[in-house]
JSON list of C-alpha atoms in Angstrom, two decimals:
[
{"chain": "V", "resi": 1, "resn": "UNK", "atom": "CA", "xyz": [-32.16, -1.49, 3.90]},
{"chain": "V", "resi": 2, "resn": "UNK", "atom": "CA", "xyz": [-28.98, -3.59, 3.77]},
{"chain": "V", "resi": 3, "resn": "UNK", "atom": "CA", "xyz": [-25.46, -1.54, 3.24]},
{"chain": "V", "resi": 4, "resn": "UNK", "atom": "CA", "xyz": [-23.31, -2.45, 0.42]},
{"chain": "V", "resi": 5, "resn": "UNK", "atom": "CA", "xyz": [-19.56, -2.90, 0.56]},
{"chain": "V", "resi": 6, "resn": "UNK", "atom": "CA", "xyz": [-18.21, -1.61, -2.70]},
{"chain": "V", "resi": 7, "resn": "UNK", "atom": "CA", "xyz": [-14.51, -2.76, -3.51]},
{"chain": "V", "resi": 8, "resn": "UNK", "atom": "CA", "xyz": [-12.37, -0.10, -5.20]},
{"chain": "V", "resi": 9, "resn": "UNK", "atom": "CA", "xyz": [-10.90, -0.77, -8.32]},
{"chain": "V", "resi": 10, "resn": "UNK", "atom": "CA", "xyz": [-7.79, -0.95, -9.45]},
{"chain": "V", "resi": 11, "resn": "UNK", "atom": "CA", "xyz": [-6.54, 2.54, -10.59]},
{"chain": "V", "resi": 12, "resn": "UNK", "atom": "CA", "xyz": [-3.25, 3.78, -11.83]},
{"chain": "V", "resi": 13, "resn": "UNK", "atom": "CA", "xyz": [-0.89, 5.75, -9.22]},
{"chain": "V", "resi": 14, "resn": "UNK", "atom": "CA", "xyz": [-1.39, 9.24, -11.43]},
{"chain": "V", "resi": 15, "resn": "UNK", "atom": "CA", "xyz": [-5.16, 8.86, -10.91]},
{"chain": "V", "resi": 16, "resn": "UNK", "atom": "CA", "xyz": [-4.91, 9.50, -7.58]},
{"chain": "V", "resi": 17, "resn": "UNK", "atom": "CA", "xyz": [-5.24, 12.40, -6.47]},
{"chain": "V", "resi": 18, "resn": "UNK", "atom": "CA", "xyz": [-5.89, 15.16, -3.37]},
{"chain": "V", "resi": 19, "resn": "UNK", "atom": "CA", "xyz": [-9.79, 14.54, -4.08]},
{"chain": "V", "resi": 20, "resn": "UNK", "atom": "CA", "xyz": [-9.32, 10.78, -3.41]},
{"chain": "V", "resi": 21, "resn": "UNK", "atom": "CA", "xyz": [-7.89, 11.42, 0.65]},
{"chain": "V", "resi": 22, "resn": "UNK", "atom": "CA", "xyz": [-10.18, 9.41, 2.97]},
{"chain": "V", "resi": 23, "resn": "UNK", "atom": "CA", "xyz": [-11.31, 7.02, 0.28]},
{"chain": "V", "resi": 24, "resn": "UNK", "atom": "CA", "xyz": [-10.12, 3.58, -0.73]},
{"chain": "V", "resi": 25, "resn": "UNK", "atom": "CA", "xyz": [-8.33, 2.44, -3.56]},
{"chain": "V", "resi": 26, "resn": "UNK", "atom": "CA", "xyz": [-6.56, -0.48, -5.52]},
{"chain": "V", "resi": 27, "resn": "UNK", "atom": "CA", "xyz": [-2.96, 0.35, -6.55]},
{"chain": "V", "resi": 28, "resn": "UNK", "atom": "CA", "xyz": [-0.74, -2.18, -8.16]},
{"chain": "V", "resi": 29, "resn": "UNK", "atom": "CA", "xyz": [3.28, -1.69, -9.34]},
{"chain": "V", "resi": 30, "resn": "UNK", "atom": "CA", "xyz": [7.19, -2.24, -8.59]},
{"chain": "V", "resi": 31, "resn": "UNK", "atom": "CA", "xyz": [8.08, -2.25, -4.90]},
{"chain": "V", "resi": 32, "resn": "UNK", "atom": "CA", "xyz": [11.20, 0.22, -5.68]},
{"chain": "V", "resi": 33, "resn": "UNK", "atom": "CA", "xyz": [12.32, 0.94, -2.10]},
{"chain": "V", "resi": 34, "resn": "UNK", "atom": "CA", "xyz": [11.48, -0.56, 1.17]},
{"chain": "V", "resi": 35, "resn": "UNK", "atom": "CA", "xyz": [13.02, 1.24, 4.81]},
{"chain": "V", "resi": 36, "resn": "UNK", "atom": "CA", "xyz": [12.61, -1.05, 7.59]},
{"chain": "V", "resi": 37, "resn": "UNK", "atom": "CA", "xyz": [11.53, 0.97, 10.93]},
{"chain": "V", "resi": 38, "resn": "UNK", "atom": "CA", "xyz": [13.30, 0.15, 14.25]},
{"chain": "V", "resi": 39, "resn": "UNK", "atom": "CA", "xyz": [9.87, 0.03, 15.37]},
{"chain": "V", "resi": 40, "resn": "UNK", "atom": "CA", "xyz": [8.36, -2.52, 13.58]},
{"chain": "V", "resi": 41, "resn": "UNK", "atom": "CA", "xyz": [7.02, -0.51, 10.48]},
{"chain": "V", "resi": 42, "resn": "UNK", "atom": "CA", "xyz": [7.87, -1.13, 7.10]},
{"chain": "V", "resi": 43, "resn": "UNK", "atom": "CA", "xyz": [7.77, 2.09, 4.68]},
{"chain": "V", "resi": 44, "resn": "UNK", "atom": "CA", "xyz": [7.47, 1.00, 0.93]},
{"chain": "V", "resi": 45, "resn": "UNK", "atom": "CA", "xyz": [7.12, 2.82, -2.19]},
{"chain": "V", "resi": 46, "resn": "UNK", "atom": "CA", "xyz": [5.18, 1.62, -5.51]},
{"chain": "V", "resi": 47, "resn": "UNK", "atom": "CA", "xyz": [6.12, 2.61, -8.65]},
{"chain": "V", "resi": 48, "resn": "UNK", "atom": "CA", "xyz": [3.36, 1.77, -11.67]},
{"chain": "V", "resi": 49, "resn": "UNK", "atom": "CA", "xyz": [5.13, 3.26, -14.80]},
{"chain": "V", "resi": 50, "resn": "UNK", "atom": "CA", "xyz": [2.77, 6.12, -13.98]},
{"chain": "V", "resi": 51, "resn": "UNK", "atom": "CA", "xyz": [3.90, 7.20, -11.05]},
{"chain": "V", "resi": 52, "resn": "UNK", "atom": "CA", "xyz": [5.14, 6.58, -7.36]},
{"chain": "V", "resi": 53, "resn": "UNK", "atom": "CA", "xyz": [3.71, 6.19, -4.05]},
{"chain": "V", "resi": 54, "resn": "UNK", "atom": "CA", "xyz": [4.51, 5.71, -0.45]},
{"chain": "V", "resi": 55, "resn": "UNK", "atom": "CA", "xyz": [2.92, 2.72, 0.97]},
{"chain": "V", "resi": 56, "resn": "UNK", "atom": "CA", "xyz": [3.50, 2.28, 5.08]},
{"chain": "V", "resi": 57, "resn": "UNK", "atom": "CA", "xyz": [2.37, -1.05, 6.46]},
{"chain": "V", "resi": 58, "resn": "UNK", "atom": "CA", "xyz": [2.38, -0.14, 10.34]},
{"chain": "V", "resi": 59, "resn": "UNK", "atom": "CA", "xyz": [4.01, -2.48, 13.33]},
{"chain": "V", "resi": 60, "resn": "UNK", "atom": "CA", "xyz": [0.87, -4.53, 13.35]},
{"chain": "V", "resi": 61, "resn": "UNK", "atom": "CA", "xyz": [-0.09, -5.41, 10.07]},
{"chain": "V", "resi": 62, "resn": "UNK", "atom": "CA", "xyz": [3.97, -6.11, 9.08]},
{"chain": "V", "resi": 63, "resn": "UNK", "atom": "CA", "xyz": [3.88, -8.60, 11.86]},
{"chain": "V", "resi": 64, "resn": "UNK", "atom": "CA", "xyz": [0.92, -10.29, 10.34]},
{"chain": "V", "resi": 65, "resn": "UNK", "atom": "CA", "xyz": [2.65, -10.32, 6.78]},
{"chain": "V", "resi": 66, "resn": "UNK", "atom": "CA", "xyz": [6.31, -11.18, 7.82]},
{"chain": "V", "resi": 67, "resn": "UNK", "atom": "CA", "xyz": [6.09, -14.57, 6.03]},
{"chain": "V", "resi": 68, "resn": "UNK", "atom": "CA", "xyz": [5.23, -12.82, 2.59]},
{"chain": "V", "resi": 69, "resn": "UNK", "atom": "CA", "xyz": [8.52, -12.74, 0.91]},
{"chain": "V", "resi": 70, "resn": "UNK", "atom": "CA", "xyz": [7.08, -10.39, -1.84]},
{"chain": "V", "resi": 71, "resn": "UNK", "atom": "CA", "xyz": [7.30, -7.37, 0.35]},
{"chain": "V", "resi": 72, "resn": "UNK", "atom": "CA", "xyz": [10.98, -6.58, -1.06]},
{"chain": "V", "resi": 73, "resn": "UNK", "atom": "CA", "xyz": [12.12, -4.17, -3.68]},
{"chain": "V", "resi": 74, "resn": "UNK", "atom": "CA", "xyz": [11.40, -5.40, -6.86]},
{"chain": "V", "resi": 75, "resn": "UNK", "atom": "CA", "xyz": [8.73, -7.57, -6.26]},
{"chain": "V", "resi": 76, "resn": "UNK", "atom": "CA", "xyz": [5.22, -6.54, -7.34]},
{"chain": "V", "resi": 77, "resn": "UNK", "atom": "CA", "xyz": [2.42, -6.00, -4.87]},
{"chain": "V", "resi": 78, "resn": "UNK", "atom": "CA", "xyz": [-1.65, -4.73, -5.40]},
{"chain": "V", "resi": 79, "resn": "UNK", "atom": "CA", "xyz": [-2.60, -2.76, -2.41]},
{"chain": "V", "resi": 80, "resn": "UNK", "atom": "CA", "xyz": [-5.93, -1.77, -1.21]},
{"chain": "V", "resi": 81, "resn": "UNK", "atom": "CA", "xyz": [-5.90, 1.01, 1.34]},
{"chain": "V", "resi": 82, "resn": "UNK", "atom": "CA", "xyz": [-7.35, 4.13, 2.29]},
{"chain": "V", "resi": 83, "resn": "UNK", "atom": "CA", "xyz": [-5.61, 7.34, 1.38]},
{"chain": "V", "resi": 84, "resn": "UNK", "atom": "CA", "xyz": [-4.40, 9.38, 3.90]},
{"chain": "V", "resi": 85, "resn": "UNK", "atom": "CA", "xyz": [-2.02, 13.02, 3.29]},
{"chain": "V", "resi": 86, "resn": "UNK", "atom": "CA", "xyz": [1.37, 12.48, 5.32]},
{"chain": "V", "resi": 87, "resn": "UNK", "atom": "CA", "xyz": [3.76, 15.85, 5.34]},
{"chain": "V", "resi": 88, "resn": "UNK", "atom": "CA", "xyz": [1.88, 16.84, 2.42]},
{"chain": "V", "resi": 89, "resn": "UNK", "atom": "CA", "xyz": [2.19, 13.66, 0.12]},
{"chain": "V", "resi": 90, "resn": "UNK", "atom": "CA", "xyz": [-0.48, 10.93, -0.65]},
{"chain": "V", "resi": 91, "resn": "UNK", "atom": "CA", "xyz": [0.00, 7.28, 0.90]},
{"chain": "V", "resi": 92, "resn": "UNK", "atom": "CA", "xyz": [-1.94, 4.60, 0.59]},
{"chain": "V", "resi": 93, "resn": "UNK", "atom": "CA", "xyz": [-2.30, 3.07, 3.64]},
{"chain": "V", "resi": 94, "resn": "UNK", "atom": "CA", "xyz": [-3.47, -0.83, 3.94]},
{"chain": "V", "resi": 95, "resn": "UNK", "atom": "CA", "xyz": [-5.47, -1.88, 7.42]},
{"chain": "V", "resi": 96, "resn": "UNK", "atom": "CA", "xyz": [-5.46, -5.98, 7.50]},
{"chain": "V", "resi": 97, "resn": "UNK", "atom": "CA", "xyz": [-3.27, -8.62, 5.24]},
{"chain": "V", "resi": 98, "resn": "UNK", "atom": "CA", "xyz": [-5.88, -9.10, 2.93]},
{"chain": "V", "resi": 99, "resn": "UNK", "atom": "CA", "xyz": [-5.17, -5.56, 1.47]},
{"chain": "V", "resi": 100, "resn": "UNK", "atom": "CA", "xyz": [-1.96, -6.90, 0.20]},
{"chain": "V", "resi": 101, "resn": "UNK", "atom": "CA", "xyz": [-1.59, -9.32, -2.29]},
{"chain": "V", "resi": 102, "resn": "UNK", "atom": "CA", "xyz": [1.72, -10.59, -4.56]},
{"chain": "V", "resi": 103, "resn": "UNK", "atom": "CA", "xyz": [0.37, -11.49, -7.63]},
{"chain": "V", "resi": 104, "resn": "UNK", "atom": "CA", "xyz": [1.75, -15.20, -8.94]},
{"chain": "V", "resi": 105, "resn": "UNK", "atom": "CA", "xyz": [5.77, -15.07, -8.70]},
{"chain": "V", "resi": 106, "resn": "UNK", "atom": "CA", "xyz": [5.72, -11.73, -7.39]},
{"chain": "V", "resi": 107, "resn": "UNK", "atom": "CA", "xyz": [8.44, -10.38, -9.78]}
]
């Protein structure tokens, strides 16, 4: 029997939650800080009108997306990532460029 890959949906930031660590999801919203890492990481956070959440794109994958000028606060971004717990706060965390996408304008 063949596996399936199911793509997550888009959900709003509030929906998830502790029970959704180690799965994948679809979040979409206002870049409303970025941090730039003197290692090469760039530490965003996503705000939806719902609520906010950390989004870290590590050394590798921000090398990969350095041309994307829509990865700058107040530009809007959909992210699919897994969720992971860091210092006891959700992230979502995306793995290859295709997990972030600036919809048309990006504003």
């Amino acid at each position: 029997m063949a596996s399936v890959h199911v793509q997550p949906t888009l959900v709003r930031i509030v929906e998830v939650g502790d029970d959704a660590v180690g799965g994948w999801v679809v979040v979409g919203g206002n870049i409303t800080h970025r941090s730039d890492h003197p290692e090469g990481h760039i530490f965003l956070r996503l705000e939806d009108g719902t609520g906010e959440m950390m989004v870290p794109v590590f050394r590798g994958l921000a090398k990969e997306l350095e041309g994307k000028g829509c990865l700058q606060q107040g530009h809007r971004l959909k992210v699919r990532g897994r969720v992971e717990e860091y210092r006891g706060s959700l992230e979502v965390v995306p793995k290859e460029p295709s997990d972030i996408s600036c919809p048309e304008g990006g504003h």
